[in-house]
Structures are given as structure tokens and as C-alpha cells.
Coordinates of C-alpha atoms and ligand atoms in Angstrom, one line a residue:
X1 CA 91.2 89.8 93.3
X2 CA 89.9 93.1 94.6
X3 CA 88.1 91.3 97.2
X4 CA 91.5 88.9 97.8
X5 CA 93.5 92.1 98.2
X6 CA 91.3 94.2 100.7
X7 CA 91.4 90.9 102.7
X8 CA 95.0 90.2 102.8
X9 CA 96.7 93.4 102.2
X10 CA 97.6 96.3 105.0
X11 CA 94.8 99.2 105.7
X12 CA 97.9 101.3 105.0
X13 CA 96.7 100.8 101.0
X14 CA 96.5 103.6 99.7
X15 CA 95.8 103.9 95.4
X16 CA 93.6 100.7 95.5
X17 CA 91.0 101.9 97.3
X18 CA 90.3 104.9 95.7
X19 CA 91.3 103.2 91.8
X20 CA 89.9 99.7 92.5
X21 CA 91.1 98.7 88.7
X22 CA 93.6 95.5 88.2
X23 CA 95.8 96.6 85.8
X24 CA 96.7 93.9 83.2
X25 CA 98.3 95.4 80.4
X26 CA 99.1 99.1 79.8
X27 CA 101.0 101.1 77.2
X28 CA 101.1 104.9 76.7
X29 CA 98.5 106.8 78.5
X30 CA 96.5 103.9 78.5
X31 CA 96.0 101.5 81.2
X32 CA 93.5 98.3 80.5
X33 CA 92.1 96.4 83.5
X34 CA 91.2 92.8 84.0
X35 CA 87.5 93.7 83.2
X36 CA 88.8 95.0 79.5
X37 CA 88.1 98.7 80.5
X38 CA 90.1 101.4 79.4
X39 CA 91.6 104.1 81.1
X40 CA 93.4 107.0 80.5
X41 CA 96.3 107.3 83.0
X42 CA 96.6 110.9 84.7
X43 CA 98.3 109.6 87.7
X44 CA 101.3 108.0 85.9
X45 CA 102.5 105.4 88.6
X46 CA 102.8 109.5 91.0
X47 CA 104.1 111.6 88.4
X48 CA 106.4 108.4 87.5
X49 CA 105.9 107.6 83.8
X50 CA 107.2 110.5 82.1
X51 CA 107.2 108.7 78.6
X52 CA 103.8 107.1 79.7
X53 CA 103.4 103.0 80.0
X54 CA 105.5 100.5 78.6
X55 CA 107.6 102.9 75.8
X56 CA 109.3 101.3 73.4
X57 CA 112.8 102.8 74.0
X58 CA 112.6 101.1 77.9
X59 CA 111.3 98.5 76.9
X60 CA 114.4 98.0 74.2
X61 CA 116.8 99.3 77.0
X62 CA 115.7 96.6 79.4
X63 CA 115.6 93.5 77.3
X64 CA 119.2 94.5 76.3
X65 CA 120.1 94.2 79.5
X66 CA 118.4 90.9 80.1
X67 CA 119.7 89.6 77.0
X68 CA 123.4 90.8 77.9
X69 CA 123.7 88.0 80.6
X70 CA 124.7 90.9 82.8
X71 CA 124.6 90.9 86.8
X72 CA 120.8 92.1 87.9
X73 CA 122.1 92.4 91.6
X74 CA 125.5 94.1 91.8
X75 CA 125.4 96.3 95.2
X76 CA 126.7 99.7 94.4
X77 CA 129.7 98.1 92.3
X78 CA 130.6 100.1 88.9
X79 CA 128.7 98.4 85.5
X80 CA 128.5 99.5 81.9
X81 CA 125.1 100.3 83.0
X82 CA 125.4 102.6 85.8
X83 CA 128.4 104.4 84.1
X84 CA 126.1 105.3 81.2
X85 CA 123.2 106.2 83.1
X86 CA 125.6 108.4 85.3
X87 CA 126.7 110.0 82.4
X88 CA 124.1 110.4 80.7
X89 CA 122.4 112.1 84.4
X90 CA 125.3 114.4 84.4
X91 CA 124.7 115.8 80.8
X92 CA 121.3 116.8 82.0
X93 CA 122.1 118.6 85.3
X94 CA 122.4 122.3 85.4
X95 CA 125.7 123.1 84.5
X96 CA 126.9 124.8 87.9
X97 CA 126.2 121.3 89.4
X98 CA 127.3 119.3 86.9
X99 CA 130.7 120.5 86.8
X100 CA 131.6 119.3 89.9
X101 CA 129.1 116.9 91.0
X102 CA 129.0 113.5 93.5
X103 CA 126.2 110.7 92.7
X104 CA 124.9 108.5 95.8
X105 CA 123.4 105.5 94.7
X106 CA 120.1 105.3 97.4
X107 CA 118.0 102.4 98.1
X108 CA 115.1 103.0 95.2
X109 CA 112.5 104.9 97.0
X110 CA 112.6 108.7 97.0
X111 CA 112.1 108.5 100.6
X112 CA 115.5 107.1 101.2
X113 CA 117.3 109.5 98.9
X114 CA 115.9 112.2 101.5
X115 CA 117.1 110.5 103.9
X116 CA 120.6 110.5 102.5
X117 CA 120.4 114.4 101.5
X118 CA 119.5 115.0 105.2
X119 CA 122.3 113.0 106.6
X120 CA 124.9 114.3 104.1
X121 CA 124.1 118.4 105.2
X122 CA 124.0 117.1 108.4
X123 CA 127.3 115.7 108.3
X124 CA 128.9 118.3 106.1
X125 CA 128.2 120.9 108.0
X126 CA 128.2 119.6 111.7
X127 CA 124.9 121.2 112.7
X128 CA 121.7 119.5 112.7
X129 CA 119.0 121.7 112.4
X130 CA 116.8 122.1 109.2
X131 CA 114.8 124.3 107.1
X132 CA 111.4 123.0 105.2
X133 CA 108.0 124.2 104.2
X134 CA 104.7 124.2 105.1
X135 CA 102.5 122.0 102.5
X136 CA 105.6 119.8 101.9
X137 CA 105.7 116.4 100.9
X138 CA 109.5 114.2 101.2
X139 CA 108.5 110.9 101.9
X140 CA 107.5 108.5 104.6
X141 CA 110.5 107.5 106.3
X142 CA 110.9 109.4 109.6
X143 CA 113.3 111.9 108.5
X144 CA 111.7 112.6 105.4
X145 CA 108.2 112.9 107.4
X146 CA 109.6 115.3 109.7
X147 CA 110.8 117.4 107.2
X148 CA 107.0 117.2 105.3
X149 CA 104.6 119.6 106.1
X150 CA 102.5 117.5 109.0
X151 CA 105.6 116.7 111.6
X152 CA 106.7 118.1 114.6
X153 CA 110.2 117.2 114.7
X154 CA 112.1 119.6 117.0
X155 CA 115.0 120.1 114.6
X156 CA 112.9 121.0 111.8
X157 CA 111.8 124.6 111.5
X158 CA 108.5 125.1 109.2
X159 CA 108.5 127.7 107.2
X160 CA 106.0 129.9 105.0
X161 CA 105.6 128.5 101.2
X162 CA 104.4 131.0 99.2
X163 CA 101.5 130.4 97.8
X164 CA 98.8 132.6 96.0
X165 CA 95.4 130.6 96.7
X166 CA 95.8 130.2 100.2
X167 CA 98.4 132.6 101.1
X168 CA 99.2 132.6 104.8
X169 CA 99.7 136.5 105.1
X170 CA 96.4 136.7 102.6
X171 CA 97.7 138.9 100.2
X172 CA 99.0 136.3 97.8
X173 CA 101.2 137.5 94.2
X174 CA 104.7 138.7 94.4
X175 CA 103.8 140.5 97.9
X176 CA 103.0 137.7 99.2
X177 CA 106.0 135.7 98.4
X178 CA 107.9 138.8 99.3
X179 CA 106.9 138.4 102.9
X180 CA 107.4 134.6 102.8
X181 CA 111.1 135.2 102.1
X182 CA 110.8 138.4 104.7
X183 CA 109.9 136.3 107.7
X184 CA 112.6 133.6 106.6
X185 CA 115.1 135.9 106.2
X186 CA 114.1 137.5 109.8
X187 CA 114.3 133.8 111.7
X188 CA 118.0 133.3 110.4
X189 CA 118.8 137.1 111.4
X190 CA 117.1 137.5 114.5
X191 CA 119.6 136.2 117.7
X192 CA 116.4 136.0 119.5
X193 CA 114.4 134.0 116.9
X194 CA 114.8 130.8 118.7
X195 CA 116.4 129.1 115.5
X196 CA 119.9 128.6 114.7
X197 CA 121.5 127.9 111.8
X198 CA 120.4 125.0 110.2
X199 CA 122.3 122.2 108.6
X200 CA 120.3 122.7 105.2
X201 CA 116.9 123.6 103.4
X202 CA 114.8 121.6 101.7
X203 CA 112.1 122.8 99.0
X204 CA 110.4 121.2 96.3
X205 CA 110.0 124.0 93.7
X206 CA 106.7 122.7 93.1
X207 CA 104.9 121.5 95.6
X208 CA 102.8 118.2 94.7
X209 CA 101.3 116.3 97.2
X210 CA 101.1 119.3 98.8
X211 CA 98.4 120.6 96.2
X212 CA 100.5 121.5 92.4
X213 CA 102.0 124.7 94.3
X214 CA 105.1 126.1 91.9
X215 CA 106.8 128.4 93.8
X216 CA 107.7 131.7 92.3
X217 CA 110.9 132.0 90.3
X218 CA 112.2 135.1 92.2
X219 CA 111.2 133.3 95.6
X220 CA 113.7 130.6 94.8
X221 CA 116.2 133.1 93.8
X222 CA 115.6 135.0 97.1
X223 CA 116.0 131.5 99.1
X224 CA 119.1 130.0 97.0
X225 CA 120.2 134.1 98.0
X226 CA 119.4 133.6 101.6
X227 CA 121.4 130.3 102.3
X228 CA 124.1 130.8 100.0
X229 CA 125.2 133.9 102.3
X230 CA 125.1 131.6 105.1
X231 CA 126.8 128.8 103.6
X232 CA 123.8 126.9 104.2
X233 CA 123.3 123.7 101.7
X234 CA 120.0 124.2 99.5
X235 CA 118.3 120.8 99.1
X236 CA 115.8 120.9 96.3
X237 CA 114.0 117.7 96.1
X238 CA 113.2 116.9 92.3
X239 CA 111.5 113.7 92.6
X240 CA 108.2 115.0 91.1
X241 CA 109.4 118.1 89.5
X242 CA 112.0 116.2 87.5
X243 CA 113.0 114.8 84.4
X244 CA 110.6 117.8 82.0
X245 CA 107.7 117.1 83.8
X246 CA 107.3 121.2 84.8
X247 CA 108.1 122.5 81.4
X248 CA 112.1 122.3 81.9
X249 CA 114.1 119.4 82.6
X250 CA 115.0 120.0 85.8
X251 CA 112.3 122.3 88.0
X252 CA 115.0 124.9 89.4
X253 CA 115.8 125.8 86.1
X254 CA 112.4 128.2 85.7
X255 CA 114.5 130.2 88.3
X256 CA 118.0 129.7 87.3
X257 CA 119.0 128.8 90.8
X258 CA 121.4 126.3 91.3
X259 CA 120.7 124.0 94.4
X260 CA 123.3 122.1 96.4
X261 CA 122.1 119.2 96.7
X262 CA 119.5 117.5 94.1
X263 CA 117.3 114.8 95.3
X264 CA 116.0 112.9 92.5
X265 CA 114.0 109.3 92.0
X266 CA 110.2 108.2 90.2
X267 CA 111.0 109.2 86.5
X268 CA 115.2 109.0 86.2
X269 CA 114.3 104.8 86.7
X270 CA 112.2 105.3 83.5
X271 CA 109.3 103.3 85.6
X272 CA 111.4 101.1 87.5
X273 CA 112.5 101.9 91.2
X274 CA 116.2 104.1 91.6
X275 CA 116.7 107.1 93.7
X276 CA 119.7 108.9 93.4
X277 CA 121.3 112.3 95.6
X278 CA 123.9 114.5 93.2
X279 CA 125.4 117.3 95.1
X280 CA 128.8 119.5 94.8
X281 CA 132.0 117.4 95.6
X282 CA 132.8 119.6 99.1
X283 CA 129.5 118.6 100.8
X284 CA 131.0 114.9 100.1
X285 CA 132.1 114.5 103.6
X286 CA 131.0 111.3 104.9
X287 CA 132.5 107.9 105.7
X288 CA 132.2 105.1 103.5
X289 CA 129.3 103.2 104.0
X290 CA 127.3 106.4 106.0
X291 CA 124.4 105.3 103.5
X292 CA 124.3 102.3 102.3
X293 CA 121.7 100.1 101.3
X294 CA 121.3 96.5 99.9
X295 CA 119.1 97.7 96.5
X296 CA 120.9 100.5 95.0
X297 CA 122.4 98.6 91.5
X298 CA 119.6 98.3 89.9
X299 CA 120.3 97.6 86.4
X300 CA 117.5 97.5 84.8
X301 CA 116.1 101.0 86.3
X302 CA 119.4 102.5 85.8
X303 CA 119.0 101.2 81.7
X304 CA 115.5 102.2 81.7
X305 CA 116.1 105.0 83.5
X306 CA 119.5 106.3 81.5
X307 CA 116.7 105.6 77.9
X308 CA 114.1 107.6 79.6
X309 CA 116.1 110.7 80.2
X310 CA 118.1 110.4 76.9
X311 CA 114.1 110.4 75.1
X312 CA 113.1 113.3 77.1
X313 CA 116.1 115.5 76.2
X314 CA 116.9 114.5 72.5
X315 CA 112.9 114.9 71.8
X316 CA 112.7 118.4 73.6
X317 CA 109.7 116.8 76.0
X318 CA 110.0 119.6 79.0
X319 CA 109.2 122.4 75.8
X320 CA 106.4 119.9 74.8
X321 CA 105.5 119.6 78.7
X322 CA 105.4 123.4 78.9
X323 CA 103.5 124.0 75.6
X324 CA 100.7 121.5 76.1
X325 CA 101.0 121.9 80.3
X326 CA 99.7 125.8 79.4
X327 CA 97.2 125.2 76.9
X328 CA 95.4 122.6 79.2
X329 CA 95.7 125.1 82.0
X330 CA 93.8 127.2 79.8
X331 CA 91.0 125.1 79.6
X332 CA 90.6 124.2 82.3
X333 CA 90.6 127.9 83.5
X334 CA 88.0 128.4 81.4
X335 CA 85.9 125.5 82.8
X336 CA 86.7 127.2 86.1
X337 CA 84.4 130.6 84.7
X338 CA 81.4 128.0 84.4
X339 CA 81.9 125.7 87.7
X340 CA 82.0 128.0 91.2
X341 CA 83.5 124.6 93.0
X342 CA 86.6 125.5 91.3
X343 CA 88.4 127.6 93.4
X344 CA 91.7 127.5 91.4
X345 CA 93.4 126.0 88.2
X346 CA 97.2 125.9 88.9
X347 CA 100.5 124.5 87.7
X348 CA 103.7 123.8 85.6
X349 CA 104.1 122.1 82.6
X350 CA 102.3 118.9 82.9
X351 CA 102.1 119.0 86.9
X352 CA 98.4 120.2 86.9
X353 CA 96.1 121.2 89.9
X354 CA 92.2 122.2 89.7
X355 CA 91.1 123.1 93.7
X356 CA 87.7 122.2 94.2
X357 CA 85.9 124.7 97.4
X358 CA 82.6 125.5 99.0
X359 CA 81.7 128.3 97.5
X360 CA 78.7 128.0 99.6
X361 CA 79.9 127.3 102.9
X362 CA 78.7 129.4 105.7
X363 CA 82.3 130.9 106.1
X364 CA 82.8 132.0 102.9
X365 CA 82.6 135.1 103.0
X366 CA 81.0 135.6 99.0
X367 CA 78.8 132.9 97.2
X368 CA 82.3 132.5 94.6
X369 CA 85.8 131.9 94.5
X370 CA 86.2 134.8 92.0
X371 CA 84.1 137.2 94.1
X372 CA 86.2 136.4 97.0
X373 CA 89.5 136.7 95.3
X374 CA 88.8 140.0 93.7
X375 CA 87.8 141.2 97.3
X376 CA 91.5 140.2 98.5
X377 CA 89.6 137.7 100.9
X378 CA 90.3 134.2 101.5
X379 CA 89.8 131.2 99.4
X380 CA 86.3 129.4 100.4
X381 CA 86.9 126.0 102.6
X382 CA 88.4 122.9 100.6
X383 CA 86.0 120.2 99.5
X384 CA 87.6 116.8 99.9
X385 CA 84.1 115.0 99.3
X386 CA 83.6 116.9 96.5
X387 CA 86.8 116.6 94.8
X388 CA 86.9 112.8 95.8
X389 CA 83.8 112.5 93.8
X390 CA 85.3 114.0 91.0
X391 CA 87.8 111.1 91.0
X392 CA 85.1 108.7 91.4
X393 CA 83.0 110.0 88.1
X394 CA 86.6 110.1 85.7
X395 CA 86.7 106.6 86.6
X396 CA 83.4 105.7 85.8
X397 CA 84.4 107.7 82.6
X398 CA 87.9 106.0 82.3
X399 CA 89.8 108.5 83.6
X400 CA 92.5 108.1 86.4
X401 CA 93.3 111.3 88.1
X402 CA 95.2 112.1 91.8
X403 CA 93.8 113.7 94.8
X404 CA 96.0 115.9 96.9
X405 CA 96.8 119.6 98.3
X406 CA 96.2 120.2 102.2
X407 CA 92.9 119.2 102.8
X408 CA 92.8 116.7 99.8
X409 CA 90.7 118.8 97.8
X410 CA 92.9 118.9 94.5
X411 CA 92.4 116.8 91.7
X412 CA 96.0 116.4 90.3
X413 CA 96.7 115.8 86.4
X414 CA 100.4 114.1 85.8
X415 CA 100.0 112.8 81.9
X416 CA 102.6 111.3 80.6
X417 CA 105.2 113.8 78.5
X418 CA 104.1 111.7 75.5
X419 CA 100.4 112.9 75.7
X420 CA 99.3 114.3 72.3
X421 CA 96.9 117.0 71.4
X422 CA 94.1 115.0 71.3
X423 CA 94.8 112.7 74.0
X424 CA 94.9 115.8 76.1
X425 CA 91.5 117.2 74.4
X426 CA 90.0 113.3 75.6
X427 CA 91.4 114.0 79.3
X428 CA 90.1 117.7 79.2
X429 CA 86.5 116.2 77.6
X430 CA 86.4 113.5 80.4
X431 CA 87.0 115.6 83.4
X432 CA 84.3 118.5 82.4
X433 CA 82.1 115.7 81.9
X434 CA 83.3 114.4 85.4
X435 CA 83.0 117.8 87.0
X436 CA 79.6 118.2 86.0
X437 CA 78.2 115.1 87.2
X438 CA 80.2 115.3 90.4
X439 CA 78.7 118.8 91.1
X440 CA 75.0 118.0 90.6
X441 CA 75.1 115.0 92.5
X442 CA 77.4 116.6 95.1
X443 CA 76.9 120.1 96.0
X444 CA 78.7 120.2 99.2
X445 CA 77.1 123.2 102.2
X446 CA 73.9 124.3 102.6
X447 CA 72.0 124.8 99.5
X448 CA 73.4 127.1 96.9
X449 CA 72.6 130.6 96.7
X450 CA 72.3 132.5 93.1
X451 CA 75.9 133.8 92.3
X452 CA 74.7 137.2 91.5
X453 CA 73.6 138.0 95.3
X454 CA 76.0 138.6 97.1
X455 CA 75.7 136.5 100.7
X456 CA 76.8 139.5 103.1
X457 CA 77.6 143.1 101.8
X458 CA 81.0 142.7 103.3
X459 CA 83.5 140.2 103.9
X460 CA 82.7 138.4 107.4
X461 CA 86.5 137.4 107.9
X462 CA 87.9 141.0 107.6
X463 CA 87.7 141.8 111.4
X464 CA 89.7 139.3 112.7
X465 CA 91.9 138.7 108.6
X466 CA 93.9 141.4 106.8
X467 CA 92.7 144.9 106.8
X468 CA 92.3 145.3 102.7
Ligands
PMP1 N1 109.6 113.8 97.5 C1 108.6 114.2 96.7 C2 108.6 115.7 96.2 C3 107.6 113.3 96.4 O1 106.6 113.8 95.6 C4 107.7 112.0 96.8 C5 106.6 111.0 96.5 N2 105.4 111.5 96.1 C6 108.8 111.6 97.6 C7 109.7 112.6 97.9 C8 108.9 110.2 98.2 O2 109.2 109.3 97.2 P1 108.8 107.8 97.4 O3 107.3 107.6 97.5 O4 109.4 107.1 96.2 O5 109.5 107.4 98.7

């Protein structure tokens, strides 16, 4: 089958060639291929599967639908089962949306509902411009890829995401972030800044694909601050970050701030495809049928979905996310003391990021990450090869983990909300295992020097880098 598939199917593939498993039955965490191996799912269909494979209440939801005799294909008309999933959405927004919120059914990709957040600013508010981040991820349709962070659309305007690892004004922390928001702030007040105002911003408040990046709370604050003055619509795209995954239910509540537009999809179909836009009633200013789309009744996504989301808040899973999401961070911290490669351990909730570097690259300016972040210095180089074998060795030891981050040097952990203590302990036991093997059989650079000798006695990149 494996073979059958490489042969017939487009080089665009993606998962299956880095995860060549064929998936026959799965349930939980667990994942069991045609070969009877076992795996322990980390990737969760992208950050999907909040309640894990196969859950009992989706199951039950879907099965009642298929044993209702109602319409699978209804277009966007109104059903018992959309009306209760809508509901039970709205229960679970934050409450300044909520109250006076629109729903746009999207085709079922997350793509398209970023689509349909794009054109509704756009429309709203007449202009066309629009503000994203560097790092970001929105999809693959061309809007959506011009707003992620390697387009080149005129109309979009990049700007600085703060971030502490890499920090582009290498000072990472608060100060850092503070001068993100600065040099925003500056393009929308400076006539001369070659930017006008835009139509909206989009943000994910954690970054994923872009490398588990959670943007600080008072960050969001200053950029719901910034656009709100301006009466510019703030788009936060929840399709990873949603439905507990981060430790709350929805991501922009760590920060309080209330976005104008939600973009939401993977978990709220509770494993099947739906995509969904809500967003206050006056940005509801387009025409009927300005988005439409063949696919956006799904019935069975919406039942699954509406289950999913009614599990997740009646059993408290974002405090469970949060709970379990910091104790695994923890660990895996700790594995970071013993393991140089590991640049950083980073996250929210269950949205988990371990950055694999060089330490020993020629431009690092000190043999470890830790000696070159206490020095205020940048991060050693990325290690793609490195962190790719990483994936390769938790699959050897049934683990499935992501690869992503800007250079595709982050192994990504998205468990299911469901995981349980020692199901996390088995993930945590696998990937040290995995580390460790990846590291003696890969030790990317030249060969390593002893930690305790310092390479240079000063920081090479200091001339030309930040003055500290
Ligand atoms: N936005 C974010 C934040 C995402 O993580 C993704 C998918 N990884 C998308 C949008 C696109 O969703 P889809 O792949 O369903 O089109």
C-alpha cells in the first residue's frame, strides 16, 4: 500500500512520507497500523483530535445522526443539527463576542474560513490592506498563504511576532515584545511609513506551525489596544489554539482580549472536516452568497463537532490541558539541562514545542544554548536533520510526533486533551529515549567540543548584533 501510494499519489504528500504507518484502527491516543504496531498519537490528525481517536461521545453523536434518516448533504440550510451545534459554539465564545455574534458556515478546511475572515474585513471596512506576522501559518489557499509568514503579497504587511528564543530585536522577554508592539504601533502612526490602514489583523495567539510560539498575554492586549483605536478588525485565527487545547478554551482568553473576528475549524468538527468564522454582527456587511461553498452542512462534523465541544467544557479539559500541558513542559525542561541540542522547551497547555540547535555550529557563538542565552546572544542555528531524526527514532519507538517552527527544527507534541498521567509519562519516556538515540547517531557540525570550554572568550556575533 505504501509502495501503491508513493506511486499514485501527488509529491505534494506531506504526513506519509515522514509517518509511513497505514492506519487501520485507532482509539484514544492510540493509533494501530496494518502491520499490528502500536503508536502513540502526538500529532492528533494537526492538533485535530482534542478528545483523541474514535471517543465514545462522537462516535454516539454521529451514529444518531445516521440512524435519524436525516439529510447528510443540506448546503447551508438550517437542521436540528447545526442549530445545536451553533448553540452550543455560542455558549463557549468569550462573552463580549458571544453576545452579539454572526456564524459563517465555510467550506471545511481552515484555509477557506481564512479566506472568508479576509474577505469579510475586507468588505466591511472598504480597504484592503492587511496586518500578519512573521512565523505565521493560515493555510494554503492564496489568500491565506499571503497572509502566512513565507509570502510576498503586496497588500500584506509582515510584522514582528514576539518571540523569546529567536527574538528579532535579540533581547527577547517583555522588552522584547515591548518593541514588537513599538515598531507596529510606529508603522500605523508614521504618514511616511509606507502603510496605510489596513482592512484587519490576523494573529494566531500561538503560533504552531510556525514553531509552538504563544504570544505574550500583555502583547495581545497591546495589539487588540492598537486596532481597536483604529477601528481596525482583529482576526484571531483559533484553528490550532482552540477548543482547550492551550489550557483555556478559547486561546485569547490567557489575555482577556476579545477579537473581532474568530476563525475556527480542526477540533470544533470533533474529527470530522467544518470550518466556521464568528465575528460581531456590524462587520456582517456582505451580500448573500459573497462566500459560499458547496460543503459547508456537514452534519455529521457539526454532531461530532457540537459532542466534542460539549465534552471538553462540561469535563473542564482546557484546566486538565493546562495542568498536565505544564507538568510535561517541566520535563521536558529538565531533559533540556542534560541534552545541549535542545535549544528550547516551549508552549501552552497541550501545544508543546522542544527546539532542537547546533550547539556546535561554527556560528554559535558558545558550545550551549544555555551559555548563549545567559550571554543575551542568539539562539545556535536550527537543526532540521537533527530534529527530523528525532521523529524518525519515536517512530521506531511508536511514537508519532510533528515537525515544525521556521526552519523545521521543532518537534511538536499535540496529545489528545484525554491524555492521562501515565500516558503522558509513556510519551515523555519515549521521546528521551528518542532524543538520545537521535543525538548519538546524529550530532549535527563539526565534532562537539566539551561544554565546560568555552569556544571563543566572547561572543563572535556581538559586532555586527545587539550591543549587550
Ligand atoms: N490556521 C492555522 C493556525 C492552522 O494551524 C492551520 C492548519 N495547520 C490552518 C489555518 C489551515 O487549516 P487547514 O489545513 O484545515 O486548511
Amino acid at each position: 500500500m505504501l509502495r501503491r501510494q508513493s506511486l499514485r499519489e501527488s509529491a505534494a504528500r506531506t504526513y506519509a512520507r515522514s509517518l509511513p504507518i497505514v492506519p487501520v484502527r485507532a482509539r484514544g491516543l492510540t493509533i494501530e497500523g496494518a502491520d499490528g504496531r502500536r503508536y502513540l498519537d502526538c500529532l492528533s490528525g494537526a492538533g485535530t483530535l482534542a478528545l483523541g481517536h474514535n471517543h465514545p461521545v462522537v462516535l454516539e453523536a454521529v451514529r444518531k445522526v445516521l440512524d435519524s434518516g436525516a439529510p447528510l448533504h443540506v448546503l447551508d440550510l438550517a437542521t436540528p443539527v447545526k442549530d445545536a451545534f451553533t448553540t452550543e459554539l455560542f455558549a463557549t465564545l468569550p462573552a463580549g463576542l458571544a453576545d452579539d455574534a454572526r456564524i459563517q458556515f465555510c467550506g471545511p478546511a481552515g484555509t477557506d474560513a481564512v479566506e472568508a475572515a479576509l474577505k469579510l474585513v475586507r468588505t466591511a471596512t472598504g480597504r484592503s490592506g492587511l496586518f500578519s506576522f512573521t512565523g505565521a501559518y493560515h493555510g494554503m489557499t492564496a489568500g491565506a498563504l499571503d497572509a502566512s509568514g513565507g509570502a510576498t503579497d503586496v497588500r500584506v504587511t509582515r510584522l514582528p511576532y514576539p518571540q523569546n528564543y529567536r527574538c528579532p530585536f535579540g533581547v527577547g522577554g517583555d522588552r522584547g515584545a515591548e518593541l514588537a508592539a513599538r515598531w507596529t504601533e510606529n508603522l500605523l502612526d508614521d504618514p511616511k511609513s509606507g502603510v496605510t490602514t489596513p482592512a484587519g489583523m490576523i494573529l494566531e495567539p500561538v503560533q504552531g506551525e510556525g514553531g509552538v510560539i504563544p504570544a505574550p498575554d500583555a502583547w495581545m492586549r497591546r495589539m487588540r489596544a492598537l486596532t481597536a483605536s483604529r477601528s481596525i478588525p482583529l482576526i484571531a485565527d483559533e484553528v490550532q489554539t482552540g477548543v482547550g487545547r492551550t489550557g483555556t478554551f478559547w486561546a485569547v482568553e490567557h489575555s482577556g482580549v476579545v477579537p473581532d473576528v474568530m476563525v475556527l475549524s480542526k477540533a470544533i468538527g470533533g474529527s470530522l472536516p467544518l470550518a466556521v468564522i464568528v465575528y460581531r454582527a456590524e462587520l456582517d456587511a456582505w451580500e448573500p452568497g459573497a462566500h459560499a461553498g458547496t460543503f459547508r452542512g456537514n452534519q455529521l462534523a457539526m454532531a461530532a463537532g457540537a459532542a466534542t465541544l460539549a465534552y471538553v467544557r462540561e469535563n473542564k479539559l482546557a484546566d486538565r490541558a493546562a495542568t498536565l500541558g505544564a507538568r510535561m513542559l517541566g520535563r521536558l525542561q529538565g531533559l533540556a539541562a542534560d541534552h545541549p541540542c535542545v535549544g528550547d522547551v516551549r508552549g501552552r497547555g497541550l501545544m508543546i514545542g522542544v527546539e532542537l540547535v547546533d550547539p556546535y555550529a561554527d556560528e554559535a557563538p558558545f558550545p550551549s544554548a544555555d551559555e548563549a542565552r545567559a550571554f543575551g546572544v542568539f539562539a545556535p542555528p536550527a537543526a532540521p536533520a537533527l530534529a527530523a531524526a528525532v521523529q524518525r527514532e519515536c517512530l521506531d519507538r511508536g511514537l508519532i510526533v510533528e515537525l515544525g517552527g521556521r526552519h523545521a527544527g521543532v518537534v511538536r507534541l499535540l496529545p489528545p486533551l484525554t491524555l492521562t498521567d501515565e500516558q503522558a509519562e509513556a510519551v515523555l519516556d519515549r521521546f528521551a529515549d528518542a532524543l538520545a538515540a537521535a543525538e548519538r547517531t546524529h550530532r549535527p557540525g563539526p565534532s562537539p567540543r566539551p561544554r565546560s570550554v568555552p569556544a571563543r572568550s566572547a561572543p563572535r556575533r556581538t559586532a555586527t548584533g545587539p550591543s549587550h
